[in-house]
mmCIF file of C-alpha atoms in Angstrom:
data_model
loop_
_atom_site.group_PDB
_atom_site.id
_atom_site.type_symbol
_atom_site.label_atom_id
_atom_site.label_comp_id
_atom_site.label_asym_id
_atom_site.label_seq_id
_atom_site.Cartn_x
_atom_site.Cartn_y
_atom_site.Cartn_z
ATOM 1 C CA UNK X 10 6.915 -18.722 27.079
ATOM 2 C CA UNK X 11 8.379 -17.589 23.582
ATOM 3 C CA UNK X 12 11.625 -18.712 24.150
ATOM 4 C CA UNK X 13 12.376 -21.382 26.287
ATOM 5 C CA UNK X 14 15.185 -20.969 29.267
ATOM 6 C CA UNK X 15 17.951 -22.730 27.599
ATOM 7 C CA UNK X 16 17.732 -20.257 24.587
ATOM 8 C CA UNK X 17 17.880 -17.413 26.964
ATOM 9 C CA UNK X 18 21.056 -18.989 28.870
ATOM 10 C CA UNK X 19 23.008 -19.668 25.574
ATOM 11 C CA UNK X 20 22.536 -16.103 23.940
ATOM 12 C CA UNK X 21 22.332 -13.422 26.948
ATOM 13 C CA UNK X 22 23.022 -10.674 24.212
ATOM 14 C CA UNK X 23 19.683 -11.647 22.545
ATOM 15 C CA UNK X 24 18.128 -12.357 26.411
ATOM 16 C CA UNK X 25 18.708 -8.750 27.089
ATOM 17 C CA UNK X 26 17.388 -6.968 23.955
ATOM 18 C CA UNK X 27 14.149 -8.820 24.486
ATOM 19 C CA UNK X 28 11.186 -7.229 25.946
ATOM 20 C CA UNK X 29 9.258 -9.092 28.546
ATOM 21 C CA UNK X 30 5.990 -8.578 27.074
ATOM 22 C CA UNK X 31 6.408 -10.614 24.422
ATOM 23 C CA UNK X 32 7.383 -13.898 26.851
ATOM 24 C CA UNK X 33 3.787 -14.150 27.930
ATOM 25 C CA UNK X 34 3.165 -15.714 24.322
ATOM 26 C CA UNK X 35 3.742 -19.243 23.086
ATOM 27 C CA UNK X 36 5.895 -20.182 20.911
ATOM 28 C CA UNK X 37 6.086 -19.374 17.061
ATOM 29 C CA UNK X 38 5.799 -22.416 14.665
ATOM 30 C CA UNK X 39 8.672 -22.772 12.872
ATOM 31 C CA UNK X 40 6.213 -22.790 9.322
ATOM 32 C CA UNK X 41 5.212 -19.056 10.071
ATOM 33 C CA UNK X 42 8.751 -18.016 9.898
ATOM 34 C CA UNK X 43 9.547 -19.877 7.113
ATOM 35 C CA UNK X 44 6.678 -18.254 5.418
ATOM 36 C CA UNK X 45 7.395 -14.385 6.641
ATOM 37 C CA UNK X 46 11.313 -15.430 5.707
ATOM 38 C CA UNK X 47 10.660 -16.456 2.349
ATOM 39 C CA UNK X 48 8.161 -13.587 2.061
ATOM 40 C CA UNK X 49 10.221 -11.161 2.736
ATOM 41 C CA UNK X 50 13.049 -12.610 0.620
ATOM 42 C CA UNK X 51 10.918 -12.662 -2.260
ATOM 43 C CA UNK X 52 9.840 -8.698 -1.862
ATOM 44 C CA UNK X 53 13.585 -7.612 -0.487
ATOM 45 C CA UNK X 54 14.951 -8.794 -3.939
ATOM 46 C CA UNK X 55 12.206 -7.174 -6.066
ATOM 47 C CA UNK X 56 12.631 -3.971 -4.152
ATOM 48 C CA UNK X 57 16.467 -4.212 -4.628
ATOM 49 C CA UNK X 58 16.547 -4.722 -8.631
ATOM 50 C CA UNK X 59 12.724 -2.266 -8.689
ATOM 51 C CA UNK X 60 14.569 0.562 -7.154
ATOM 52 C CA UNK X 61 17.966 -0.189 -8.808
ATOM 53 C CA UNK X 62 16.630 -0.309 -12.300
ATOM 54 C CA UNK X 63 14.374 3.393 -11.377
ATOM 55 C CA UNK X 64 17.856 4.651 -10.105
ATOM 56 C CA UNK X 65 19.453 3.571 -13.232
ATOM 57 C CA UNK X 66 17.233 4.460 -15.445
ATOM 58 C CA UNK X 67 16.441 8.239 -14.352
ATOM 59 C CA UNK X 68 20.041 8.967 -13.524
ATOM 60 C CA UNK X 69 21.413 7.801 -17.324
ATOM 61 C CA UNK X 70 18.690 9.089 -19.137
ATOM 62 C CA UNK X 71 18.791 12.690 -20.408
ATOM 63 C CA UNK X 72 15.361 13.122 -20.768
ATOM 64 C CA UNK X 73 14.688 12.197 -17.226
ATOM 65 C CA UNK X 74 17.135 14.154 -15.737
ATOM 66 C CA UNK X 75 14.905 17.080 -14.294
ATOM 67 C CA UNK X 76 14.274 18.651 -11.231
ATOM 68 C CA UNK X 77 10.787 17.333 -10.453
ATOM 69 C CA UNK X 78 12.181 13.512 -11.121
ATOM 70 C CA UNK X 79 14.737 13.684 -8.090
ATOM 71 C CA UNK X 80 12.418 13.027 -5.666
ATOM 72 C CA UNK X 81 11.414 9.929 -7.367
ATOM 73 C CA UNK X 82 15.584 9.397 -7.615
ATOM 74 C CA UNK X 83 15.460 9.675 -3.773
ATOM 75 C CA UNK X 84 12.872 7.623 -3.190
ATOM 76 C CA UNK X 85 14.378 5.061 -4.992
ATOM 77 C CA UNK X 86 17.546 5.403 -3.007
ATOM 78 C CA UNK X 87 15.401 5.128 0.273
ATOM 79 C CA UNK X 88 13.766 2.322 -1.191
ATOM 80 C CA UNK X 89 16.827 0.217 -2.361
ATOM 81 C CA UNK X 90 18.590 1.049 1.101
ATOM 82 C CA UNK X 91 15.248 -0.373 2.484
ATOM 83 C CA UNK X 92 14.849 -3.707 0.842
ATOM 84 C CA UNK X 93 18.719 -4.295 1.002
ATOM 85 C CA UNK X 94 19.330 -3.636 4.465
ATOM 86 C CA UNK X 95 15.821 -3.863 6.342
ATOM 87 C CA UNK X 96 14.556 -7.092 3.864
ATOM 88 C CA UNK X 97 16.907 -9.749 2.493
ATOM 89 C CA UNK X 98 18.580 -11.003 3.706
ATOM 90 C CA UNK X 99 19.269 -10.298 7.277
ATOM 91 C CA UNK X 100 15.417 -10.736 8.281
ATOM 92 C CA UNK X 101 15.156 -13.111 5.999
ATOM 93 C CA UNK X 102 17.692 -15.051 7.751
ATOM 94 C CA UNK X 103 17.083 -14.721 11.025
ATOM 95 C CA UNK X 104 12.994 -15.757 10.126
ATOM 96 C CA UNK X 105 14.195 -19.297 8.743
ATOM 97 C CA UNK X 106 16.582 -19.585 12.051
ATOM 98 C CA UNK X 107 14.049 -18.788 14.053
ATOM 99 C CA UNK X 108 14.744 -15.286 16.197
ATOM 100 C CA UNK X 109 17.155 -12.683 15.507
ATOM 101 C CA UNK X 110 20.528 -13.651 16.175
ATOM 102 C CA UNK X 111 22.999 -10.967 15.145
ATOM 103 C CA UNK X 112 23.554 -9.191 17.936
ATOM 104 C CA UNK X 113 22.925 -6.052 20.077
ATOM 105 C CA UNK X 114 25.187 -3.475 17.716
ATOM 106 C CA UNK X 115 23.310 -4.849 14.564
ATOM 107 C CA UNK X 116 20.231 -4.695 15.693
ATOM 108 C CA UNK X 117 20.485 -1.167 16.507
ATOM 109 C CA UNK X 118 21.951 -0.612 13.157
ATOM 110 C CA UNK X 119 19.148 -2.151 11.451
ATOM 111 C CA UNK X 120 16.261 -0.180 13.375
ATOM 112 C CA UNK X 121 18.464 2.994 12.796
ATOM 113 C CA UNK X 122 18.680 2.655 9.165
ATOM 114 C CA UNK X 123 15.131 1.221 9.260
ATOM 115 C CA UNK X 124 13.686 3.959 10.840
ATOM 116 C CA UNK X 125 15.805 6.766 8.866
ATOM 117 C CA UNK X 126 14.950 4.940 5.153
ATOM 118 C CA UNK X 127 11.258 4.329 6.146
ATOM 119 C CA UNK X 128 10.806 8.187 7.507
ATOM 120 C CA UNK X 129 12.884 9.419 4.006
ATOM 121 C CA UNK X 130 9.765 7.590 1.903
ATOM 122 C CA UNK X 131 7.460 9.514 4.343
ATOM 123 C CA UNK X 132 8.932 12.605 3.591
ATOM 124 C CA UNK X 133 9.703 12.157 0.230
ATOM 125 C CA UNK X 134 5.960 11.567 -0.536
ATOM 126 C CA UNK X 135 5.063 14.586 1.866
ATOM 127 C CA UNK X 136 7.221 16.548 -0.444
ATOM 128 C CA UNK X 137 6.112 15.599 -3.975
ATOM 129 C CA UNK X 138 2.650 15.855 -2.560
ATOM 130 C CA UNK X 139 3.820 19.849 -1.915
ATOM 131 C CA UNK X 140 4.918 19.992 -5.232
ATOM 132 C CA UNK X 141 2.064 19.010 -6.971
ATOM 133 C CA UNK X 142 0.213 20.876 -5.300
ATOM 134 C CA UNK X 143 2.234 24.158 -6.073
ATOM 135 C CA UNK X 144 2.674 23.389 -9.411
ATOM 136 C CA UNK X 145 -1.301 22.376 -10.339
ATOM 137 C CA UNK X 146 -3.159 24.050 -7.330
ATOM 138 C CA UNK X 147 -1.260 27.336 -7.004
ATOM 139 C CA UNK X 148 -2.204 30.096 -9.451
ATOM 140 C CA UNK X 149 1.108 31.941 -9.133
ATOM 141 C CA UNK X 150 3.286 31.436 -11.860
ATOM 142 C CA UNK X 151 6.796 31.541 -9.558
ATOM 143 C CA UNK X 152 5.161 29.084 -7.136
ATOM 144 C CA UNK X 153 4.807 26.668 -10.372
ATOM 145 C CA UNK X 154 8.346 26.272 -11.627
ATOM 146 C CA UNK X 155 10.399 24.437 -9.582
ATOM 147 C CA UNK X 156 14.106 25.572 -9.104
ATOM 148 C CA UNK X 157 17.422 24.500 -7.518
ATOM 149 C CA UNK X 158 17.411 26.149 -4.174
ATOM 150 C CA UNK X 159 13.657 24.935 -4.238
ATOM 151 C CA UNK X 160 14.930 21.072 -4.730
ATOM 152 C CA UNK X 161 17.873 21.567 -2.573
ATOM 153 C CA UNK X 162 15.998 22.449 0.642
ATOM 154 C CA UNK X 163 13.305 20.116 0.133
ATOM 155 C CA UNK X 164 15.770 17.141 -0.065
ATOM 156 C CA UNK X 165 17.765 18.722 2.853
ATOM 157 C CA UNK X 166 14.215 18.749 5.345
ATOM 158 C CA UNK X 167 13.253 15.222 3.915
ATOM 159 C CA UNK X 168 16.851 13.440 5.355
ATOM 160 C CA UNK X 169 17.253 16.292 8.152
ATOM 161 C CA UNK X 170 13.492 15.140 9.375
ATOM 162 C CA UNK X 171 14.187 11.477 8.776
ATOM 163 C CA UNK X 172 17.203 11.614 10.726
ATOM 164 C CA UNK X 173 16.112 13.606 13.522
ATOM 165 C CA UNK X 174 13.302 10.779 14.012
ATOM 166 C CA UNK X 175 15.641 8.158 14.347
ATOM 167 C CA UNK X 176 18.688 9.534 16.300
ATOM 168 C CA UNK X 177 16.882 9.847 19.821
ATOM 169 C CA UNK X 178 17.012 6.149 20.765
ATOM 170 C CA UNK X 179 20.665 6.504 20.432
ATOM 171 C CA UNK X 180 20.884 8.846 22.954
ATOM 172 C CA UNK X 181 18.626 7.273 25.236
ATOM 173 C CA UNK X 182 15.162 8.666 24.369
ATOM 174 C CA UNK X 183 13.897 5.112 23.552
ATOM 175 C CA UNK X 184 15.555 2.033 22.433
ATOM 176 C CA UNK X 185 15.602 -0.208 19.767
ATOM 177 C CA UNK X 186 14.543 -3.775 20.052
ATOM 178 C CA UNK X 187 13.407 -7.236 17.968
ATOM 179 C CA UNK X 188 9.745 -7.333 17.781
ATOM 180 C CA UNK X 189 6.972 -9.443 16.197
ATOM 181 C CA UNK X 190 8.393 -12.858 15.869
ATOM 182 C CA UNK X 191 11.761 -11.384 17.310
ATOM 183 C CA UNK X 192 14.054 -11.493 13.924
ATOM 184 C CA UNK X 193 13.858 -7.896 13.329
ATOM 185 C CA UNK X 194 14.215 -4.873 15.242
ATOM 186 C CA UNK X 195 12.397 -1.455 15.281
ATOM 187 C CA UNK X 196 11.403 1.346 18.155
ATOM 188 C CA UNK X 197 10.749 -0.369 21.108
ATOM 189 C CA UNK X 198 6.998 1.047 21.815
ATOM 190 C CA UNK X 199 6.554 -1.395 24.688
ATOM 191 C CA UNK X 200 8.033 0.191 27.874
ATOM 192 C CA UNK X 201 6.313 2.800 29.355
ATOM 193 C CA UNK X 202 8.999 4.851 30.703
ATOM 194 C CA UNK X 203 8.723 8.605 30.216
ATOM 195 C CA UNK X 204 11.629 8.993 27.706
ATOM 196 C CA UNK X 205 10.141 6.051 25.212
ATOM 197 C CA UNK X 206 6.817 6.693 25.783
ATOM 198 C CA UNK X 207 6.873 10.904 25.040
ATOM 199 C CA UNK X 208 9.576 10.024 21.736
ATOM 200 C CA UNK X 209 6.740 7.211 20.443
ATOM 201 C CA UNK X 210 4.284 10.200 21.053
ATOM 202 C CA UNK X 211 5.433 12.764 19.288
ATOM 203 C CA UNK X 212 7.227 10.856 16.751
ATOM 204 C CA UNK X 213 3.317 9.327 15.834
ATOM 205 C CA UNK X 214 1.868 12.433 15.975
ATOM 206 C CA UNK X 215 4.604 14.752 13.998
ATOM 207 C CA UNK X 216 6.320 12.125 12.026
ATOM 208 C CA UNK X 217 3.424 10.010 11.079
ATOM 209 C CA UNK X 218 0.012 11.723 11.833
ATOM 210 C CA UNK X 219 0.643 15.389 10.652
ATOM 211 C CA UNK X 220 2.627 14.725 7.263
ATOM 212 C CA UNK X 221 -0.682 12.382 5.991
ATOM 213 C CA UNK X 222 -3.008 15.184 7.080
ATOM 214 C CA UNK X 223 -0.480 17.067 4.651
ATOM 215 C CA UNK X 224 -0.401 14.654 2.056
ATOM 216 C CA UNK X 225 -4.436 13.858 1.597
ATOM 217 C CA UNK X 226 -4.595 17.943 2.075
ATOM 218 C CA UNK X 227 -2.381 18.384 -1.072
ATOM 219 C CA UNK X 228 -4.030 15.738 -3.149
ATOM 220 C CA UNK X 229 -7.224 16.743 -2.180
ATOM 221 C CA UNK X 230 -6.518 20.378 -3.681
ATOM 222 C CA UNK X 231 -4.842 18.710 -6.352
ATOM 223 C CA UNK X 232 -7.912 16.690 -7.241
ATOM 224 C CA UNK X 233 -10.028 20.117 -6.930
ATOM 225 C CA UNK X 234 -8.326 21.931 -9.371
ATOM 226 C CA UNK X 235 -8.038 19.450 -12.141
ATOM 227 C CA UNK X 236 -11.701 19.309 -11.746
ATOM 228 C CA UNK X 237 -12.557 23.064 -12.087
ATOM 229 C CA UNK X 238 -10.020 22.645 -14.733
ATOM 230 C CA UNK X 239 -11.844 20.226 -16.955
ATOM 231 C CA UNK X 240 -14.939 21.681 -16.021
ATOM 232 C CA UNK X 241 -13.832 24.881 -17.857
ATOM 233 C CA UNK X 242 -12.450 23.102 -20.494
ATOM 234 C CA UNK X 243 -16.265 21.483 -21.128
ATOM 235 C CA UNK X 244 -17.640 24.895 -21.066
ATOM 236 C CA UNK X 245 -15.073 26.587 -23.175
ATOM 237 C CA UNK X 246 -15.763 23.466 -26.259
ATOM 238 C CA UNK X 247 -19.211 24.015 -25.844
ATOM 239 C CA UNK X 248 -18.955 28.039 -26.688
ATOM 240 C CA UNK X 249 -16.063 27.405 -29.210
ATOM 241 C CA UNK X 250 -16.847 24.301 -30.394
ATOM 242 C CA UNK X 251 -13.922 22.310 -30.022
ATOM 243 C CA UNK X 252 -14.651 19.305 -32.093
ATOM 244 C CA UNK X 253 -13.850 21.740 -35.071
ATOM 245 C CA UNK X 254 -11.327 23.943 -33.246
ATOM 246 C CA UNK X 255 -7.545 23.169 -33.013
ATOM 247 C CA UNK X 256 -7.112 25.164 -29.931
ATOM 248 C CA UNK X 257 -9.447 23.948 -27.340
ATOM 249 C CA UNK X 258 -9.123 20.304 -28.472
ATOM 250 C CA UNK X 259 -5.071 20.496 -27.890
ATOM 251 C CA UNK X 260 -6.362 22.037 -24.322
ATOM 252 C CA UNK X 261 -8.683 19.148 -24.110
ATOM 253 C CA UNK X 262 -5.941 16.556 -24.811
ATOM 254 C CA UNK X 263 -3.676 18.199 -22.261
ATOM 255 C CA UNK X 264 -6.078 17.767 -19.300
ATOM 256 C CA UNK X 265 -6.140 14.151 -20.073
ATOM 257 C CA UNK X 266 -2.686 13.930 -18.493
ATOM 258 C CA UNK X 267 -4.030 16.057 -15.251
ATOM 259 C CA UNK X 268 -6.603 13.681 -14.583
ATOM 260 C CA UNK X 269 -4.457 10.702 -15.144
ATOM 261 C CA UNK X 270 -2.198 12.448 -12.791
ATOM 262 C CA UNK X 271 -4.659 12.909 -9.995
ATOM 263 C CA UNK X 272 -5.639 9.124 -10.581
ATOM 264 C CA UNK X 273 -1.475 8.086 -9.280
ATOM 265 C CA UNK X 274 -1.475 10.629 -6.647
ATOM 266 C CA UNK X 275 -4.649 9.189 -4.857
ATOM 267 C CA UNK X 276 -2.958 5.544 -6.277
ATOM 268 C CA UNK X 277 0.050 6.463 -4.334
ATOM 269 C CA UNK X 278 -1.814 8.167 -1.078
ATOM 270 C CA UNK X 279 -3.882 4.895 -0.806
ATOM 271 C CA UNK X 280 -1.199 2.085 -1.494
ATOM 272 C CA UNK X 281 1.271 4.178 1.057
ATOM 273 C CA UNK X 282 -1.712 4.125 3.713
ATOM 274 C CA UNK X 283 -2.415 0.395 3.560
ATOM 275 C CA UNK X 284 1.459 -0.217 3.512
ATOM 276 C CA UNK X 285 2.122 2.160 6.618
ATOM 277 C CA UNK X 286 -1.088 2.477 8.498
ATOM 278 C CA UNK X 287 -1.206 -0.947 10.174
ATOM 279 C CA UNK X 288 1.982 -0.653 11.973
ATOM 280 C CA UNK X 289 1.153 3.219 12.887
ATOM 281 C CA UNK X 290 -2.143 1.277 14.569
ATOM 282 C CA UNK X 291 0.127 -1.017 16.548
ATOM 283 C CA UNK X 292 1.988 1.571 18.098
ATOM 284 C CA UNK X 293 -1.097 3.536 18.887
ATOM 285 C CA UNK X 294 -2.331 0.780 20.791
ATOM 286 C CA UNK X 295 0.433 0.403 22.653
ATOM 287 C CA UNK X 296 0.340 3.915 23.939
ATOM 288 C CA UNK X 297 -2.931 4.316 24.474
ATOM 289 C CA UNK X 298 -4.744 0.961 24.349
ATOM 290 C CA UNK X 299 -4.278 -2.696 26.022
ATOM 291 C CA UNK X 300 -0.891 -3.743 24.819
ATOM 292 C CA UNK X 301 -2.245 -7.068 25.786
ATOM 293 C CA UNK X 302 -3.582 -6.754 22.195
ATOM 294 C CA UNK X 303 -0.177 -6.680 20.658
ATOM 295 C CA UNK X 304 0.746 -10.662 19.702
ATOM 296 C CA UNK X 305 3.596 -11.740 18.232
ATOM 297 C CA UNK X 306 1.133 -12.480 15.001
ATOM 298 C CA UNK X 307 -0.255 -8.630 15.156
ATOM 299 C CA UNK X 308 2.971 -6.949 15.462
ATOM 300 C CA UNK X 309 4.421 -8.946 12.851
ATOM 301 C CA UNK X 310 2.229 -8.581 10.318
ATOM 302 C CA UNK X 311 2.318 -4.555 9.838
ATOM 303 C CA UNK X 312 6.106 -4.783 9.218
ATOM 304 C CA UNK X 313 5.497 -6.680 6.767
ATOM 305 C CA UNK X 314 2.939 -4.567 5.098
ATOM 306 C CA UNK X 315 5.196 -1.613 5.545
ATOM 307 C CA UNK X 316 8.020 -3.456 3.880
ATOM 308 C CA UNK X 317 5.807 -4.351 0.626
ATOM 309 C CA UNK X 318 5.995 -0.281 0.117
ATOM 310 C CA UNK X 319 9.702 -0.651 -0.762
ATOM 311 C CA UNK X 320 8.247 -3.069 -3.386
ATOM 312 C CA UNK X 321 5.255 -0.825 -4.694
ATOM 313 C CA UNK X 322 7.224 2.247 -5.018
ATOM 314 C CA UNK X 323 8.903 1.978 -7.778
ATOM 315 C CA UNK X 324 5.641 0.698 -9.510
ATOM 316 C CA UNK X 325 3.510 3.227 -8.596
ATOM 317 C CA UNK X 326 6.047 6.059 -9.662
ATOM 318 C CA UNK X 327 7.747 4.845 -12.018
ATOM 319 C CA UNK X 328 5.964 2.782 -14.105
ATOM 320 C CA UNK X 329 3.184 5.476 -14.785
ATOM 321 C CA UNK X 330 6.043 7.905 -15.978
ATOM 322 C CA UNK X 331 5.450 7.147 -20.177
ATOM 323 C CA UNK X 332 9.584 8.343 -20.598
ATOM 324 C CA UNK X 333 10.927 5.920 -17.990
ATOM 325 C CA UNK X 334 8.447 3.556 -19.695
ATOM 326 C CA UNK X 335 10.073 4.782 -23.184
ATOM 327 C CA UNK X 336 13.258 3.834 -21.941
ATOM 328 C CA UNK X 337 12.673 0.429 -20.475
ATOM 329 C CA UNK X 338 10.985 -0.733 -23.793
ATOM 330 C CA UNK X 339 14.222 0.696 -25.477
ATOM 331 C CA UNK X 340 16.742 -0.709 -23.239
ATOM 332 C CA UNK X 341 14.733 -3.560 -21.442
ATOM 333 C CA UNK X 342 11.631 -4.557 -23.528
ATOM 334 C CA UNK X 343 11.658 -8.294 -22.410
ATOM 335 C CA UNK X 344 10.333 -6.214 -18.661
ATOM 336 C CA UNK X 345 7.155 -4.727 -19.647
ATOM 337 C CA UNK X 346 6.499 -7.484 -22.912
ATOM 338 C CA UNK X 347 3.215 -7.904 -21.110
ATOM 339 C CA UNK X 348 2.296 -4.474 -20.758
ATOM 340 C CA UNK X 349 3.175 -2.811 -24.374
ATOM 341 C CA UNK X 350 3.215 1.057 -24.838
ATOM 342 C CA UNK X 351 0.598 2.936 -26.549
ATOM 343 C CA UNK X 352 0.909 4.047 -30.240
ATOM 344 C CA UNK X 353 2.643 7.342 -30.079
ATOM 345 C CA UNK X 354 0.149 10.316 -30.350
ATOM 346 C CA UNK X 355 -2.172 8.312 -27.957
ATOM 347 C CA UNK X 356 -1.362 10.597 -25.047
ATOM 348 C CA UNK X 357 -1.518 13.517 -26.481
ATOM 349 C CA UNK X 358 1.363 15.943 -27.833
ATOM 350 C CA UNK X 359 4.749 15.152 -25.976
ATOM 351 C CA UNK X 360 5.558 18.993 -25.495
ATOM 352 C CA UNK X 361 2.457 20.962 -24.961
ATOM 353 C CA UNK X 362 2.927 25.122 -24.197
ATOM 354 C CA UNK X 363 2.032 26.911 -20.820
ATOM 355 C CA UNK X 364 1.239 25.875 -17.724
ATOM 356 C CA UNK X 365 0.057 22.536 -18.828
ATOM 357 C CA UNK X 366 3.949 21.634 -19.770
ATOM 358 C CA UNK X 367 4.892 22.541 -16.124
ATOM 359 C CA UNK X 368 1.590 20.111 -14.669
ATOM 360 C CA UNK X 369 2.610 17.153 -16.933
ATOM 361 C CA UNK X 370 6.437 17.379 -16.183
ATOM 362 C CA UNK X 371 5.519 16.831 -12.237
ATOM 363 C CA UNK X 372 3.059 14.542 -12.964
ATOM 364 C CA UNK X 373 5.184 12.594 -14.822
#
């Protein structure tokens, strides 16, 4: 039994909220939580000061201050909400005292904002994944540019979606519940009554499956069209020979900053995956496999994963952007003293004309 009878009896709250499949398991040993707690302590606070200093950063910076860059803005904000409420130090806490002891109202908070941060990243990636893919794979011009209204509903659908994920088990369609090692709580994907188990459903296949196929679609076509790009950038410097031609070499230099951008966008596909997919896996299992499957130890460890893309976030996104990087060295150089800019002029001209301008600005 996880948890003895006389922890049961002294907390009834915590007795209630806890599902019986996970008393068929032993105990936990107290060294795994201290390791997950001081894990997750370590990664909260990194994710907290990451996404701060992003938020900071892009929001006082002039230069950084454009349309494309809000969705990294809001990703940040996801992120820091993530890490401050979902990391350190309530899970962090209850993992060094052994199960989650904060109550039933609090642990539906948690899952809620959880669930509503952690489908915001989703979306938000969904979205900038869209974007590239207008602005790079799309030949019309109008689809290219991004604009207000554009931005405006595309934030609106990323925290409409996120929320309308997370609100059912409020109102009954599924619950929220500790899991794992019991000191955090997420959707309950346990029972098999028909409310949780058609939410769990759908929400896997509309909020999870359907926006990757989306993503991997968009950075697939992404990937396609910088190639045709630079393939026709070959051919043209062979015909005009470019090593003695200003135009096709500036051309040249430009795609550099294409390819570099497909590079982060499958970067940013594949870290997300590994971060999410294990816990997606988990749940499938439950609905459709043995839930017998499910251990304390294999639940636990996809949160955990999933939490570390709080972390990598602001990495991946932000520093690959050469302004943000610009202004960190300008107004925090002792944070990237072991990764030193380039010589300026080593990426190329910092305001090249036509399309290319509008590929590198969402890029970046």
């Amino acid at each position: 039994m996880m948890f003895n009878r006389s922890v049961l009896d002294s907390d009834k709250e915590f007795s209630e909220l806890l599902h019986p499949h996970w008393q068929q398991f032993e105990p936990i040993e107290p060294i795994y939580n201290y390791l997950v707690g001081a894990y997750i302590g370590m990664a909260g606070i990194f994710g907290i000061f990451g996404n701060l200093l992003v938020i900071f950063v892009f929001l006082t910076s002039k230069s950084l201050r454009t349309l494309p860059n809000a969705f990294i803005v809001n990703l940040a904000i996801s992120d820091f909400t993530f890490s401050l409420i979902n990391g350190f130090p309530l899970k962090t806490i209850a993992n060094f005292n052994g199960r989650w002891m904060w109550g039933k109202d609090l642990c539906t908070a948690y899952a809620f904002i959880g669930s509503i941060t952690g489908f915001s990243s989703l979306e938000t990636n969904v979205m900038m994944a869209i974007d590239r893919y207008l602005v790079i794979a799309q030949p019309s011009p109008s689809l290219r540019t991004m604009t207000t209204t554009r931005l405006v509903v595309m934030l609106s659908i990323i925290w409409s979606a996120a929320t309308a994920w997370s609100v059912p088990p409020l109102f009954g369609y599924g619950t929220f519940r500790p899991e794992g090692y019991q000191c955090h709580c997420s959707f309950d994907y346990l029972s098999k009554d028909f409310g949780t188990y058609i939410y769990i459903g759908i929400m896997f296949i509309f909020g999870f499956a359907i926006n990757v196929v989306i993503i991997i679609f968009c950075y697939m076509r992404v990937v396609g069209a910088i190639r045709s790009h630079e393939r026709e950038m070959i051919k043209m410097a062979e015909r005009l020979n470019a090593g003695q031609t200003g135009g096709p070499s500036m051309k040249s230099t430009d795609n550099k900053a294409d390819v570099q951008a497909a590079k982060v966008s499958i970067l940013v596909i594949t870290c997300w995956l590994l971060s999410w997919s294990p816990y997606a896996i988990v749940v499938l299992i439950s609905l459709l496999g043995d839930q017998k499957l499910i251990t304390p130890l294999i639940a636990e460890l996809p949160v955990n994963f999933a939490k570390t893309a709080a972390v990598l976030n602001p990495i991946i996104y932000a520093m690959t952007h050469p302004k943000f990087r610009v202004e960190i060295e300008r107004r925090f150089p002792f944070l990237i003293c072991c990764c030193p800019l380039k010589k300026k002029g080593s990426d190329g001209p910092s305001a090249p004309s036509g399309s290319t301008v509008q590929i590198r600005e969402t890029a970046e």
